[in-house]
């Protein structure tokens, strides 16, 4: 299979509103394991988010757009608190199943999950020190992609970091093998491979981002869309 071009029209099973809700819940729960293994949020926190949080004062707020099962937000809040920050987190997702699974995860004071879109928060004038997302951008059509970045710019008082997959044949081959043990009964393997086919290269993402944003590739399989709302010391 050639991955030379992004397959923008490919649809993931979990994005179908009529998909099997049982398999969807299993998929979201398994993401707790998969994201910890492959998403590199520990590194992203150290290099991107901790400096932004350190530039603020008082209670800091983290927003996770399209939070899925809620594992990424919980991890970031724990990392920030370990570093001594007074921080709270909000995860939002328009999918009620995702919100339910997120709420079923380990209880963490100061962390909440709501069935919302980013536009609703932006209209309400909410502000967060950092705004993040994990594996969201490749799901979005052009209009939704642009809207999420506009909302992020309005919501983040320090920095926005949207993390996604860097499309490559190596990533595709590795995931095909490594996902097999945790995939039964879920959409994980099929959708994971489709996600890679829908994802961007760094050059493609950089060309897609509006002014004020930059594309970074901290590891072979990870892309970041980053925007600084204020100088970060």
mmCIF file of C-alpha atoms in Angstrom:
data_model
loop_
_atom_site.group_PDB
_atom_site.id
_atom_site.type_symbol
_atom_site.label_atom_id
_atom_site.label_comp_id
_atom_site.label_asym_id
_atom_site.label_seq_id
_atom_site.Cartn_x
_atom_site.Cartn_y
_atom_site.Cartn_z
ATOM 1 C CA UNK A 1 0.000 0.000 0.000
ATOM 2 C CA UNK A 2 1.292 3.443 -0.945
ATOM 3 C CA UNK A 3 1.151 6.164 1.685
ATOM 4 C CA UNK A 4 2.515 8.819 -0.632
ATOM 5 C CA UNK A 5 -0.739 10.772 -0.475
ATOM 6 C CA UNK A 6 -3.121 11.455 2.376
ATOM 7 C CA UNK A 7 -6.453 9.581 2.060
ATOM 8 C CA UNK A 8 -8.708 12.399 3.160
ATOM 9 C CA UNK A 9 -11.908 10.623 2.093
ATOM 10 C CA UNK A 10 -11.268 7.491 4.149
ATOM 11 C CA UNK A 11 -13.703 7.102 7.038
ATOM 12 C CA UNK A 12 -12.907 5.524 10.392
ATOM 13 C CA UNK A 13 -15.437 3.100 11.852
ATOM 14 C CA UNK A 14 -15.646 4.892 15.184
ATOM 15 C CA UNK A 15 -16.617 8.128 13.427
ATOM 16 C CA UNK A 16 -19.844 6.542 12.205
ATOM 17 C CA UNK A 17 -22.722 7.709 14.462
ATOM 18 C CA UNK A 18 -24.308 4.280 13.991
ATOM 19 C CA UNK A 19 -21.229 2.259 14.966
ATOM 20 C CA UNK A 20 -21.531 -0.512 17.558
ATOM 21 C CA UNK A 21 -21.549 1.328 20.930
ATOM 22 C CA UNK A 22 -20.119 -1.697 22.765
ATOM 23 C CA UNK A 23 -17.109 -1.906 20.471
ATOM 24 C CA UNK A 24 -16.752 1.879 20.646
ATOM 25 C CA UNK A 25 -16.583 1.802 24.451
ATOM 26 C CA UNK A 26 -14.004 -0.989 24.329
ATOM 27 C CA UNK A 27 -11.979 0.977 21.790
ATOM 28 C CA UNK A 28 -11.966 4.114 23.929
ATOM 29 C CA UNK A 29 -10.901 2.138 27.005
ATOM 30 C CA UNK A 30 -8.068 0.442 25.098
ATOM 31 C CA UNK A 31 -6.835 3.874 24.076
ATOM 32 C CA UNK A 32 -5.791 4.281 27.700
ATOM 33 C CA UNK A 33 -3.135 1.638 27.007
ATOM 34 C CA UNK A 34 -2.271 2.590 23.430
ATOM 35 C CA UNK A 35 -1.868 6.316 24.084
ATOM 36 C CA UNK A 36 0.418 5.678 27.041
ATOM 37 C CA UNK A 37 2.619 3.516 24.830
ATOM 38 C CA UNK A 38 2.792 5.583 21.646
ATOM 39 C CA UNK A 39 1.531 9.147 22.060
ATOM 40 C CA UNK A 40 4.645 10.592 23.761
ATOM 41 C CA UNK A 41 2.724 13.044 25.920
ATOM 42 C CA UNK A 42 5.398 12.873 28.608
ATOM 43 C CA UNK A 43 7.866 14.430 26.203
ATOM 44 C CA UNK A 44 5.309 16.883 24.841
ATOM 45 C CA UNK A 45 4.502 17.965 28.381
ATOM 46 C CA UNK A 46 8.182 18.578 29.229
ATOM 47 C CA UNK A 47 9.045 20.465 26.050
ATOM 48 C CA UNK A 48 5.800 22.263 25.193
ATOM 49 C CA UNK A 49 3.369 22.446 28.091
ATOM 50 C CA UNK A 50 5.507 22.804 31.213
ATOM 51 C CA UNK A 51 7.188 26.004 29.919
ATOM 52 C CA UNK A 52 3.766 27.462 29.114
ATOM 53 C CA UNK A 53 2.378 26.580 32.544
ATOM 54 C CA UNK A 54 5.477 27.997 34.227
ATOM 55 C CA UNK A 55 4.917 31.336 32.486
ATOM 56 C CA UNK A 56 1.599 31.761 34.266
ATOM 57 C CA UNK A 57 0.691 32.186 37.908
ATOM 58 C CA UNK A 58 -1.982 30.961 40.274
ATOM 59 C CA UNK A 59 -4.310 28.194 39.188
ATOM 60 C CA UNK A 60 -3.618 26.943 35.659
ATOM 61 C CA UNK A 61 -6.226 25.439 33.347
ATOM 62 C CA UNK A 62 -5.748 22.753 30.701
ATOM 63 C CA UNK A 63 -8.345 22.075 27.995
ATOM 64 C CA UNK A 64 -8.368 18.830 25.976
ATOM 65 C CA UNK A 65 -10.477 19.126 22.809
ATOM 66 C CA UNK A 66 -11.892 15.812 21.594
ATOM 67 C CA UNK A 67 -10.786 14.156 24.819
ATOM 68 C CA UNK A 68 -11.949 10.645 23.926
ATOM 69 C CA UNK A 69 -11.478 8.335 26.898
ATOM 70 C CA UNK A 70 -9.913 11.067 29.032
ATOM 71 C CA UNK A 71 -6.553 9.372 29.624
ATOM 72 C CA UNK A 72 -4.393 12.076 28.043
ATOM 73 C CA UNK A 73 -5.905 14.866 30.144
ATOM 74 C CA UNK A 74 -5.513 12.872 33.353
ATOM 75 C CA UNK A 75 -1.878 12.205 32.537
ATOM 76 C CA UNK A 76 -1.133 15.862 31.838
ATOM 77 C CA UNK A 77 -2.808 17.025 35.053
ATOM 78 C CA UNK A 78 -0.835 14.477 37.072
ATOM 79 C CA UNK A 79 2.431 15.552 35.444
ATOM 80 C CA UNK A 80 1.680 19.222 36.094
ATOM 81 C CA UNK A 81 0.783 18.604 39.731
ATOM 82 C CA UNK A 82 3.919 16.551 40.213
ATOM 83 C CA UNK A 83 5.831 19.659 39.120
ATOM 84 C CA UNK A 84 4.038 21.734 41.736
ATOM 85 C CA UNK A 85 1.472 23.502 39.550
ATOM 86 C CA UNK A 86 -2.014 24.183 40.872
ATOM 87 C CA UNK A 87 -3.908 22.921 37.843
ATOM 88 C CA UNK A 88 -7.375 21.856 36.791
ATOM 89 C CA UNK A 89 -8.396 20.143 33.578
ATOM 90 C CA UNK A 90 -11.435 20.088 31.336
ATOM 91 C CA UNK A 91 -11.966 17.489 28.636
ATOM 92 C CA UNK A 92 -14.634 18.093 25.997
ATOM 93 C CA UNK A 93 -16.032 15.790 23.340
ATOM 94 C CA UNK A 94 -19.283 15.970 21.349
ATOM 95 C CA UNK A 95 -19.630 12.181 21.540
ATOM 96 C CA UNK A 96 -21.708 11.110 24.562
ATOM 97 C CA UNK A 97 -20.068 7.658 24.611
ATOM 98 C CA UNK A 98 -16.612 9.214 24.798
ATOM 99 C CA UNK A 99 -17.699 11.470 27.653
ATOM 100 C CA UNK A 100 -19.209 8.520 29.523
ATOM 101 C CA UNK A 101 -16.028 6.459 29.159
ATOM 102 C CA UNK A 102 -13.893 9.418 30.235
ATOM 103 C CA UNK A 103 -15.972 9.853 33.384
ATOM 104 C CA UNK A 104 -15.632 6.147 34.172
ATOM 105 C CA UNK A 105 -11.857 6.477 34.399
ATOM 106 C CA UNK A 106 -9.901 6.974 37.622
ATOM 107 C CA UNK A 107 -11.305 9.870 39.639
ATOM 108 C CA UNK A 108 -9.003 12.867 39.733
ATOM 109 C CA UNK A 109 -10.108 15.975 41.670
ATOM 110 C CA UNK A 110 -10.220 19.100 39.549
ATOM 111 C CA UNK A 111 -10.670 17.167 36.289
ATOM 112 C CA UNK A 112 -14.053 17.216 34.526
ATOM 113 C CA UNK A 113 -15.443 15.966 31.233
ATOM 114 C CA UNK A 114 -18.293 17.634 29.356
ATOM 115 C CA UNK A 115 -20.227 16.902 26.171
ATOM 116 C CA UNK A 116 -19.300 20.080 24.338
ATOM 117 C CA UNK A 117 -17.577 21.418 21.290
ATOM 118 C CA UNK A 118 -14.778 23.976 21.327
ATOM 119 C CA UNK A 119 -17.009 26.598 19.684
ATOM 120 C CA UNK A 120 -19.350 26.664 22.673
ATOM 121 C CA UNK A 121 -16.479 27.405 25.058
ATOM 122 C CA UNK A 122 -15.027 30.057 22.766
ATOM 123 C CA UNK A 123 -18.396 31.827 22.486
ATOM 124 C CA UNK A 124 -18.698 31.730 26.281
ATOM 125 C CA UNK A 125 -15.341 33.527 26.568
ATOM 126 C CA UNK A 126 -13.577 30.712 28.433
ATOM 127 C CA UNK A 127 -9.778 30.873 28.736
ATOM 128 C CA UNK A 128 -7.198 28.176 29.435
ATOM 129 C CA UNK A 129 -3.446 28.360 29.876
ATOM 130 C CA UNK A 130 -2.935 25.518 27.420
ATOM 131 C CA UNK A 131 -5.212 23.850 24.886
ATOM 132 C CA UNK A 132 -4.365 20.383 23.590
ATOM 133 C CA UNK A 133 -5.768 17.583 21.491
ATOM 134 C CA UNK A 134 -4.587 14.055 20.745
ATOM 135 C CA UNK A 135 -5.125 12.411 17.348
ATOM 136 C CA UNK A 136 -7.930 14.820 16.521
ATOM 137 C CA UNK A 137 -6.742 16.762 13.472
ATOM 138 C CA UNK A 138 -6.684 13.841 11.033
ATOM 139 C CA UNK A 139 -10.366 13.127 11.796
ATOM 140 C CA UNK A 140 -11.476 16.603 10.708
ATOM 141 C CA UNK A 141 -12.646 17.842 7.341
ATOM 142 C CA UNK A 142 -11.275 21.169 6.109
ATOM 143 C CA UNK A 143 -13.955 23.344 7.692
ATOM 144 C CA UNK A 144 -13.784 21.571 11.064
ATOM 145 C CA UNK A 145 -9.977 21.670 11.026
ATOM 146 C CA UNK A 146 -9.998 25.427 10.508
ATOM 147 C CA UNK A 147 -12.696 25.928 13.148
ATOM 148 C CA UNK A 148 -10.807 23.998 15.822
ATOM 149 C CA UNK A 149 -7.679 26.092 15.243
ATOM 150 C CA UNK A 150 -9.685 29.325 15.410
ATOM 151 C CA UNK A 151 -11.291 28.177 18.664
ATOM 152 C CA UNK A 152 -7.927 27.096 20.080
ATOM 153 C CA UNK A 153 -6.452 30.509 19.372
ATOM 154 C CA UNK A 154 -9.362 32.140 21.189
ATOM 155 C CA UNK A 155 -9.275 29.749 24.154
ATOM 156 C CA UNK A 156 -5.524 29.477 24.866
ATOM 157 C CA UNK A 157 -3.884 32.251 26.842
ATOM 158 C CA UNK A 158 -0.431 30.641 26.590
ATOM 159 C CA UNK A 159 -0.058 27.801 24.086
ATOM 160 C CA UNK A 160 -2.027 25.397 21.906
ATOM 161 C CA UNK A 161 -0.569 21.986 21.062
ATOM 162 C CA UNK A 162 -2.469 19.594 18.808
ATOM 163 C CA UNK A 163 -0.636 16.256 18.582
ATOM 164 C CA UNK A 164 -1.211 13.773 15.786
ATOM 165 C CA UNK A 165 0.357 10.929 13.838
ATOM 166 C CA UNK A 166 3.099 11.469 11.268
ATOM 167 C CA UNK A 167 2.107 9.392 8.239
ATOM 168 C CA UNK A 168 4.744 6.925 7.082
ATOM 169 C CA UNK A 169 5.059 3.338 5.881
ATOM 170 C CA UNK A 170 7.086 2.540 8.998
ATOM 171 C CA UNK A 171 4.330 3.796 11.299
ATOM 172 C CA UNK A 172 1.763 1.786 9.342
ATOM 173 C CA UNK A 173 3.759 -1.457 9.475
ATOM 174 C CA UNK A 174 4.623 -1.066 13.156
ATOM 175 C CA UNK A 175 1.055 -0.356 14.232
ATOM 176 C CA UNK A 176 -0.306 -3.255 12.188
ATOM 177 C CA UNK A 177 1.818 -5.622 14.271
ATOM 178 C CA UNK A 178 1.821 -3.967 17.690
ATOM 179 C CA UNK A 179 -1.923 -3.258 17.835
ATOM 180 C CA UNK A 180 -2.925 -6.878 17.223
ATOM 181 C CA UNK A 181 -2.768 -8.052 20.887
ATOM 182 C CA UNK A 182 -5.065 -5.271 22.189
ATOM 183 C CA UNK A 183 -7.397 -4.978 19.191
ATOM 184 C CA UNK A 184 -9.869 -7.893 19.541
ATOM 185 C CA UNK A 185 -13.430 -6.738 20.096
ATOM 186 C CA UNK A 186 -12.584 -3.115 19.198
ATOM 187 C CA UNK A 187 -12.140 -0.796 16.224
ATOM 188 C CA UNK A 188 -8.566 -0.212 17.310
ATOM 189 C CA UNK A 189 -6.523 -1.929 14.615
ATOM 190 C CA UNK A 190 -8.718 -1.067 11.631
ATOM 191 C CA UNK A 191 -9.196 2.541 12.688
ATOM 192 C CA UNK A 192 -5.582 2.942 13.760
ATOM 193 C CA UNK A 193 -4.388 1.956 10.300
ATOM 194 C CA UNK A 194 -6.983 4.192 8.691
ATOM 195 C CA UNK A 195 -5.853 7.010 10.979
ATOM 196 C CA UNK A 196 -2.314 6.704 9.650
ATOM 197 C CA UNK A 197 -3.586 6.780 6.072
ATOM 198 C CA UNK A 198 -5.609 9.929 6.872
ATOM 199 C CA UNK A 199 -2.775 11.637 8.744
ATOM 200 C CA UNK A 200 -0.363 14.316 7.551
ATOM 201 C CA UNK A 201 3.330 14.544 6.891
ATOM 202 C CA UNK A 202 5.100 17.494 8.477
ATOM 203 C CA UNK A 203 5.236 19.329 5.162
ATOM 204 C CA UNK A 204 1.527 18.755 4.539
ATOM 205 C CA UNK A 205 0.563 19.897 8.022
ATOM 206 C CA UNK A 206 2.771 22.968 7.778
ATOM 207 C CA UNK A 207 1.118 23.926 4.490
ATOM 208 C CA UNK A 208 -2.320 23.405 6.023
ATOM 209 C CA UNK A 209 -1.801 25.562 9.118
ATOM 210 C CA UNK A 210 -2.761 29.240 9.156
ATOM 211 C CA UNK A 211 -0.444 32.107 10.062
ATOM 212 C CA UNK A 212 0.739 32.027 13.665
ATOM 213 C CA UNK A 213 0.894 28.214 13.789
ATOM 214 C CA UNK A 214 3.886 25.972 13.185
ATOM 215 C CA UNK A 215 4.305 22.265 12.452
ATOM 216 C CA UNK A 216 6.863 20.355 14.519
ATOM 217 C CA UNK A 217 7.939 16.715 14.429
ATOM 218 C CA UNK A 218 9.522 15.797 17.783
ATOM 219 C CA UNK A 219 9.729 12.063 16.966
ATOM 220 C CA UNK A 220 9.490 9.912 13.859
ATOM 221 C CA UNK A 221 5.813 9.112 14.373
ATOM 222 C CA UNK A 222 4.557 12.298 16.066
ATOM 223 C CA UNK A 223 3.453 15.646 14.625
ATOM 224 C CA UNK A 224 2.519 18.802 16.516
ATOM 225 C CA UNK A 225 0.563 21.876 15.460
ATOM 226 C CA UNK A 226 1.719 24.598 17.871
ATOM 227 C CA UNK A 227 0.652 28.174 18.484
ATOM 228 C CA UNK A 228 1.994 30.549 21.120
ATOM 229 C CA UNK A 229 -0.535 33.080 22.346
ATOM 230 C CA UNK A 230 2.034 34.966 24.429
ATOM 231 C CA UNK A 231 5.823 34.800 24.904
ATOM 232 C CA UNK A 232 6.752 31.722 26.922
ATOM 233 C CA UNK A 233 9.727 32.127 29.194
#
